Tab-separated table of C-alpha atoms in Angstrom:
chain	number	residue	atom	x	y	z
A	248	PRO	CA	-0.003	-0.001	0.001
A	249	ASN	CA	1.105	3.546	-0.726
A	250	PRO	CA	2.332	5.420	2.289
A	251	THR	CA	0.030	8.031	3.701
A	252	PRO	CA	1.369	11.604	3.615
A	253	ASN	CA	2.437	13.175	6.792
A	254	PRO	CA	-0.350	15.082	8.328
A	255	THR	CA	-0.129	18.831	7.663
A	256	THR	CA	-0.921	21.314	10.340
A	257	PRO	CA	-2.877	24.288	9.034
A	258	ASP	CA	-1.178	27.696	9.328
A	259	PRO	CA	-2.270	29.498	12.459
A	260	THR	CA	-4.660	32.276	11.869
A	261	ALA	CA	-3.464	35.750	12.860
A	262	LEU	CA	-4.736	37.003	16.155
A	263	PRO	CA	-7.210	39.772	15.670
A	264	THR	CA	-5.603	43.168	16.374
A	265	PRO	CA	-8.077	45.739	17.500
A	266	ASP	CA	-7.629	49.242	16.027
A	267	PRO	CA	-5.923	51.475	18.547
A	268	THR	CA	-8.188	54.051	20.078
A	269	ALA	CA	-7.097	57.710	20.049
A	270	PHE	CA	-5.882	59.101	23.342
A	271	PRO	CA	-8.499	61.309	24.913
A	272	THR	CA	-7.835	64.982	24.164
A	273	THR	CA	-8.507	67.683	26.726
A	274	VAL	CA	-10.501	70.624	25.448
A	275	ALA	CA	-8.373	73.807	25.555
A	276	PRO	CA	-9.470	76.053	28.390
A	277	SER	CA	-11.425	79.071	27.314
A	278	PRO	CA	-9.760	82.392	28.163
A	279	LEU	CA	-10.900	84.045	31.335
A	280	PRO	CA	-13.273	86.916	30.664
A	281	THR	CA	-11.533	90.277	30.809
A	282	LEU	CA	-13.440	93.108	32.379
A	283	GLN	CA	-13.734	96.161	30.179
A	284	PRO	CA	-12.920	99.476	31.896
A	285	THR	CA	-15.981	101.333	32.896
A	286	MET	CA	-16.727	105.003	32.303
A	287	ASP	CA	-18.898	105.070	35.428
A	288	CYS	CA	-16.835	106.953	37.988
A	289	PRO	CA	-17.777	107.757	41.578
A	290	ASP	CA	-19.216	111.150	42.406
A	291	GLY	CA	-16.477	113.767	42.377
A	292	PHE	CA	-14.521	112.047	39.596
A	293	GLU	CA	-14.521	111.970	35.783
A	294	TRP	CA	-13.304	109.467	33.187
A	295	ASN	CA	-10.180	110.701	31.434
A	296	GLY	CA	-9.828	107.825	28.948
A	297	GLY	CA	-7.852	105.537	31.241
A	298	VAL	CA	-8.812	106.092	34.852
A	299	CYS	CA	-11.216	108.086	36.969
A	300	SER	CA	-9.675	111.455	37.823
A	301	GLU	CA	-10.626	113.548	40.816
A	302	CYS	CA	-12.406	116.846	40.235
A	303	GLY	CA	-10.488	119.934	41.327
A	304	ILE	CA	-11.475	122.612	43.814
A	305	GLY	CA	-14.525	124.603	42.712
A	306	LYS	CA	-15.830	121.761	40.491
A	307	TYR	CA	-18.093	118.761	40.960
A	308	SER	CA	-19.579	115.699	39.234
A	309	ASN	CA	-22.478	113.365	40.109
A	310	TYR	CA	-25.724	111.889	38.796
A	311	THR	CA	-28.153	114.077	40.661
A	312	ALA	CA	-26.596	117.509	40.355
A	313	GLY	CA	-27.955	117.814	36.845
A	314	LYS	CA	-31.433	117.714	38.330
A	315	THR	CA	-30.515	119.798	41.343
A	316	TYR	CA	-28.732	122.685	39.636
A	317	SER	CA	-30.469	122.914	36.257
A	318	ASN	CA	-33.612	121.987	34.337
A	319	THR	CA	-32.138	118.824	32.860
A	320	SER	CA	-32.014	115.197	33.938
A	321	MET	CA	-28.666	114.604	32.242
A	322	ARG	CA	-25.919	113.145	34.370
A	323	VAL	CA	-23.091	115.446	35.373
A	324	ARG	CA	-20.222	113.006	34.880
A	325	SER	CA	-17.531	115.471	33.772
A	326	CYS	CA	-15.978	117.826	36.289
A	327	THR	CA	-18.052	120.993	36.032
A	328	LEU	CA	-17.635	124.441	37.574
A	329	CYS	CA	-20.007	124.905	40.491
A	330	PRO	CA	-23.020	127.082	39.597
A	331	VAL	CA	-23.168	130.713	40.683
A	332	GLY	CA	-24.021	131.104	44.353
A	333	ARG	CA	-22.386	127.760	45.191
A	334	PHE	CA	-18.841	126.625	45.942
A	335	ASN	CA	-16.592	123.890	47.216
A	336	SER	CA	-13.129	124.218	48.702
A	337	TYR	CA	-11.965	120.619	48.357
A	338	THR	CA	-11.226	118.133	45.560
A	339	GLY	CA	-13.407	115.162	44.638
A	340	ALA	CA	-16.699	116.935	45.328
A	341	GLY	CA	-20.008	115.426	44.313
A	342	SER	CA	-21.962	118.576	45.048
A	343	CYS	CA	-21.550	122.298	45.689
A	344	PRO	CA	-22.951	123.811	48.899
A	345	ALA	CA	-24.781	127.119	48.665
A	346	CYS	CA	-23.085	130.293	49.875
A	347	GLU	CA	-24.195	131.799	53.150
A	348	GLN	CA	-26.777	134.531	53.000
A	349	GLY	CA	-25.162	137.783	51.787
A	350	LYS	CA	-22.011	136.085	50.484
A	351	LEU	CA	-21.131	135.501	46.830
A	352	SER	CA	-19.218	132.709	45.129
A	353	TYR	CA	-15.821	133.646	43.697
A	354	ALA	CA	-15.135	133.258	39.974
A	355	ASP	CA	-13.271	129.965	40.516
A	356	ARG	CA	-16.056	128.807	42.924
A	357	SER	CA	-13.443	127.889	45.517
A	358	VAL	CA	-14.992	129.992	48.273
A	359	CYS	CA	-17.755	132.451	49.053
A	360	GLY	CA	-17.282	135.926	50.454
A	361	ASP	CA	-17.237	139.581	49.517
A	362	CYS	CA	-16.106	140.100	45.943
A	363	PRO	CA	-12.441	141.238	45.664
A	364	SER	CA	-10.952	143.882	43.375
A	365	GLY	CA	-10.720	142.806	39.749
A	366	THR	CA	-14.226	141.321	39.811
A	367	TYR	CA	-17.844	142.371	39.458
A	368	VAL	CA	-21.008	141.099	41.141
A	369	TYR	CA	-23.099	138.987	38.788
A	370	ASN	CA	-26.803	138.715	39.490
A	371	GLN	CA	-26.169	139.154	43.226
A	372	GLU	CA	-24.903	135.565	43.273
A	373	SER	CA	-21.269	135.366	42.211
A	374	CYS	CA	-18.024	137.293	41.732
A	375	GLU	CA	-16.892	137.208	38.106
A	376	SER	CA	-13.431	138.269	36.866
A	377	CYS	CA	-13.213	141.470	34.838
A	378	PRO	CA	-12.888	140.639	31.105
A	379	ALA	CA	-9.836	141.655	29.066
A	380	GLY	CA	-9.332	145.409	28.816
A	381	THR	CA	-11.511	146.202	31.841
A	382	TYR	CA	-10.717	146.656	35.526
A	383	ALA	CA	-12.238	147.187	38.974
A	384	PRO	CA	-10.319	148.802	41.870
A	385	SER	CA	-13.025	147.333	44.083
A	386	ALA	CA	-15.855	144.979	43.187
A	387	LEU	CA	-18.481	146.634	41.007
A	388	THR	CA	-22.025	145.668	40.154
A	389	ASP	CA	-22.828	144.028	36.810
A	390	ALA	CA	-19.723	145.208	34.891
A	391	CYS	CA	-16.142	146.445	35.203
A	392	LEU	CA	-14.702	149.779	34.033
A	393	ASP	CA	-13.285	150.133	30.521
A	394	CYS	CA	-9.555	150.831	30.339
A	395	ALA	CA	-9.258	153.996	28.193
A	396	ALA	CA	-6.998	154.601	25.204
A	397	GLY	CA	-3.422	155.301	26.284
A	398	PHE	CA	-3.732	152.914	29.235
A	399	TYR	CA	-3.481	149.145	29.789
A	400	THR	CA	-4.450	146.522	32.379
A	401	GLY	CA	-1.532	144.085	32.083
A	402	LEU	CA	-3.816	141.113	32.773
A	403	ALA	CA	-6.030	139.075	30.459
A	404	ARG	CA	-8.693	138.796	33.196
A	405	GLY	CA	-9.246	140.089	36.710
A	406	ALA	CA	-7.388	143.421	36.494
A	407	SER	CA	-7.775	145.786	39.430
A	408	ALA	CA	-6.011	148.799	37.840
A	409	CYS	CA	-5.481	150.510	34.502
A	410	ALA	CA	-1.973	151.995	34.080
A	411	SER	CA	-0.617	154.640	31.720
A	412	CYS	CA	1.383	153.569	28.652
A	413	ASP	CA	5.008	154.772	28.718
A	414	GLY	CA	6.442	157.178	26.162
A	415	GLY	CA	7.258	155.347	22.933
A	416	THR	CA	4.201	153.111	23.296
A	417	PHE	CA	0.436	153.515	22.840
A	418	SER	CA	-2.915	151.777	23.164
A	419	GLU	CA	-6.267	152.213	21.464
A	420	GLY	CA	-8.384	151.308	24.485
A	421	LEU	CA	-9.460	148.064	26.206
A	422	ALA	CA	-5.803	147.062	25.986
A	423	ILE	CA	-4.067	144.333	27.949
A	424	ASN	CA	-0.640	145.675	26.905
A	425	CYS	CA	0.661	148.781	25.141
A	426	SER	CA	2.009	148.591	21.585
A	427	VAL	CA	5.451	149.888	20.569
A	428	CYS	CA	5.841	152.872	18.224
A	429	PHE	CA	7.767	152.090	15.013
A	430	GLY	CA	10.921	153.933	13.927
A	431	GLY	CA	10.137	157.358	12.468
A	432	THR	CA	7.351	157.917	14.990
A	433	TYR	CA	7.140	158.822	18.685
A	434	SER	CA	4.670	159.202	21.526
A	435	GLY	CA	4.469	160.707	24.978
A	436	SER	CA	3.011	158.859	27.949
A	437	SER	CA	-0.704	157.932	27.912
A	438	SER	CA	-0.827	158.154	24.107
A	439	SER	CA	-3.567	156.608	22.003
A	440	SER	CA	-1.379	156.636	18.850
A	441	CYS	CA	2.128	157.400	17.590
A	442	ILE	CA	3.037	160.602	15.709
A	443	ASP	CA	5.319	160.855	12.670
A	444	CYS	CA	8.602	162.670	13.251
A	445	ASP	CA	8.830	166.063	11.511
A	446	ALA	CA	11.027	166.437	8.466
A	447	GLY	CA	14.639	166.898	9.545
A	448	LYS	CA	14.156	164.600	12.524
A	449	THR	CA	14.205	160.838	13.045
A	450	SER	CA	13.661	158.146	15.665
A	451	GLY	CA	14.177	154.476	16.349
A	452	SER	CA	11.458	152.187	17.669
A	453	ARG	CA	9.913	152.871	21.106
A	454	ALA	CA	10.903	156.560	20.943
A	455	ALA	CA	9.425	159.136	23.279
A	456	ASN	CA	10.732	161.958	21.031
A	457	CYS	CA	12.498	162.548	17.726
A	458	GLU	CA	16.072	163.781	17.286
A	459	SER	CA	17.272	166.291	14.697
A	460	CYS	CA	19.514	165.135	11.862
A	461	ALA	CA	23.082	166.434	12.123
A	462	GLY	CA	24.527	168.934	9.630
A	463	GLY	CA	25.242	167.280	6.286
A	464	LEU	CA	22.240	164.988	6.710
A	465	TYR	CA	18.505	165.339	6.068
A	466	SER	CA	15.241	163.443	6.375
A	467	GLY	CA	11.640	163.603	5.268
A	468	ALA	CA	8.722	163.368	7.671
A	469	GLY	CA	8.278	159.977	9.369
A	470	SER	CA	11.835	158.801	8.603
A	471	HIS	CA	13.572	156.272	10.808
A	472	ASN	CA	17.063	157.457	9.728
A	473	CYS	CA	18.854	160.487	8.257
A	474	SER	CA	20.362	160.450	4.761
A	475	ALA	CA	23.646	162.079	3.693
A	476	CYS	CA	23.694	165.076	1.367
A	477	VAL	CA	25.396	164.281	-1.943
A	478	GLY	CA	28.563	166.106	-3.032
A	479	GLY	CA	27.822	169.608	-4.248
A	480	THR	CA	25.137	170.137	-1.592
A	481	TYR	CA	25.033	170.783	2.140
A	482	SER	CA	22.623	171.047	5.049
A	483	ASN	CA	22.418	172.534	8.487
A	484	ALA	CA	21.233	170.455	11.476
A	485	GLY	CA	17.568	169.476	11.351
A	486	ALA	CA	17.288	169.919	7.589
A	487	ALA	CA	14.416	168.492	5.566
A	488	SER	CA	16.522	168.704	2.375
A	489	CYS	CA	19.985	169.649	1.139
A	490	VAL	CA	20.968	172.996	-0.473
A	491	ALA	CA	23.101	173.293	-3.617
A	492	CYS	CA	26.526	174.933	-3.354
A	493	VAL	CA	26.787	178.181	-5.323
A	494	SER	CA	29.260	178.592	-8.161
A	495	GLY	CA	32.823	179.033	-7.005
A	496	THR	CA	32.281	176.655	-4.106
A	497	TYR	CA	32.100	172.889	-3.656
A	498	SER	CA	31.357	170.238	-1.063
A	499	ASP	CA	32.012	166.578	-0.323
A	500	VAL	CA	29.335	164.033	0.643
A	501	ALA	CA	27.566	164.789	3.970
A	502	SER	CA	28.867	168.360	4.196
A	503	SER	CA	27.413	170.936	6.526
A	504	ALA	CA	28.859	173.818	4.454
A	505	CYS	CA	30.392	174.554	1.047
A	506	THR	CA	34.068	175.394	0.637
A	507	LYS	CA	35.487	178.127	-1.645
A	508	CYS	CA	37.557	176.983	-4.566
A	509	ASP	CA	41.265	177.688	-4.342
A	510	GLY	CA	42.732	180.550	-6.357
A	511	GLY	CA	43.015	179.745	-10.030
A	512	THR	CA	40.140	177.199	-9.900
A	513	TRP	CA	36.429	177.497	-10.533
A	514	SER	CA	33.178	175.564	-10.176
A	515	ASN	CA	29.614	175.714	-11.293
A	516	THR	CA	26.696	175.318	-8.885
A	517	SER	CA	26.273	171.989	-7.128
A	518	ALA	CA	29.922	171.133	-7.690
A	519	ALA	CA	31.627	168.344	-5.782
A	520	SER	CA	35.053	169.745	-6.754
A	521	CYS	CA	36.764	172.708	-8.413
A	522	SER	CA	38.757	172.647	-11.613
């Protein structure tokens, strides 16, 4: 009989390999909420774009003052000058107390009292600074005094006196400062304008008077300098023009007199030399 083949063992089947599962992923944390800066400041402060800033003396801010001090329900969130008849003398105020009976609030609303010089009484409630070009030696009612032409106050607001302009300066009235006269003009003290120098005289800027041109020089009216006479002419001091030398005489530039020609020489009129 034929031999039987050796028994064959079937190949082992591969063990099932399960698909790997993905590692669990943690959800990224959401950013913490960031608080936005608020424009709501406490009473007595205002928002300046970055922080709440304290109101200065004489000013206030709050929600209710808009209703209290005016006919509006708008919030008063910016630092605002206290109304007339009220004041505060400290920073960070949320309101403005009323002045005592018979006292008036100062222009900066820092205090109440009797109005000082340089102010006027407004509506029997407050002291207001005199506007530019006006003054008050003592507090006046309703308005300050005008500073006249030829005078000046020296202050943009709150002047208590009106002083005279010096020579060489002037003012046209309601002046804070005096203006300077240009060369060729002059002024005395308390002048409302500058005056041209006469012919034969001259001046620099800020002149209180004009000076005569020296001999050999001349000037027209309103001149800021003297000019020299040309050869063949001359002038005395304070001359408005030069005079021609007569025949038989001559002169150099800027001469105060003509000179006779030497013997044996001659000249025509207006000669700068003899020949």
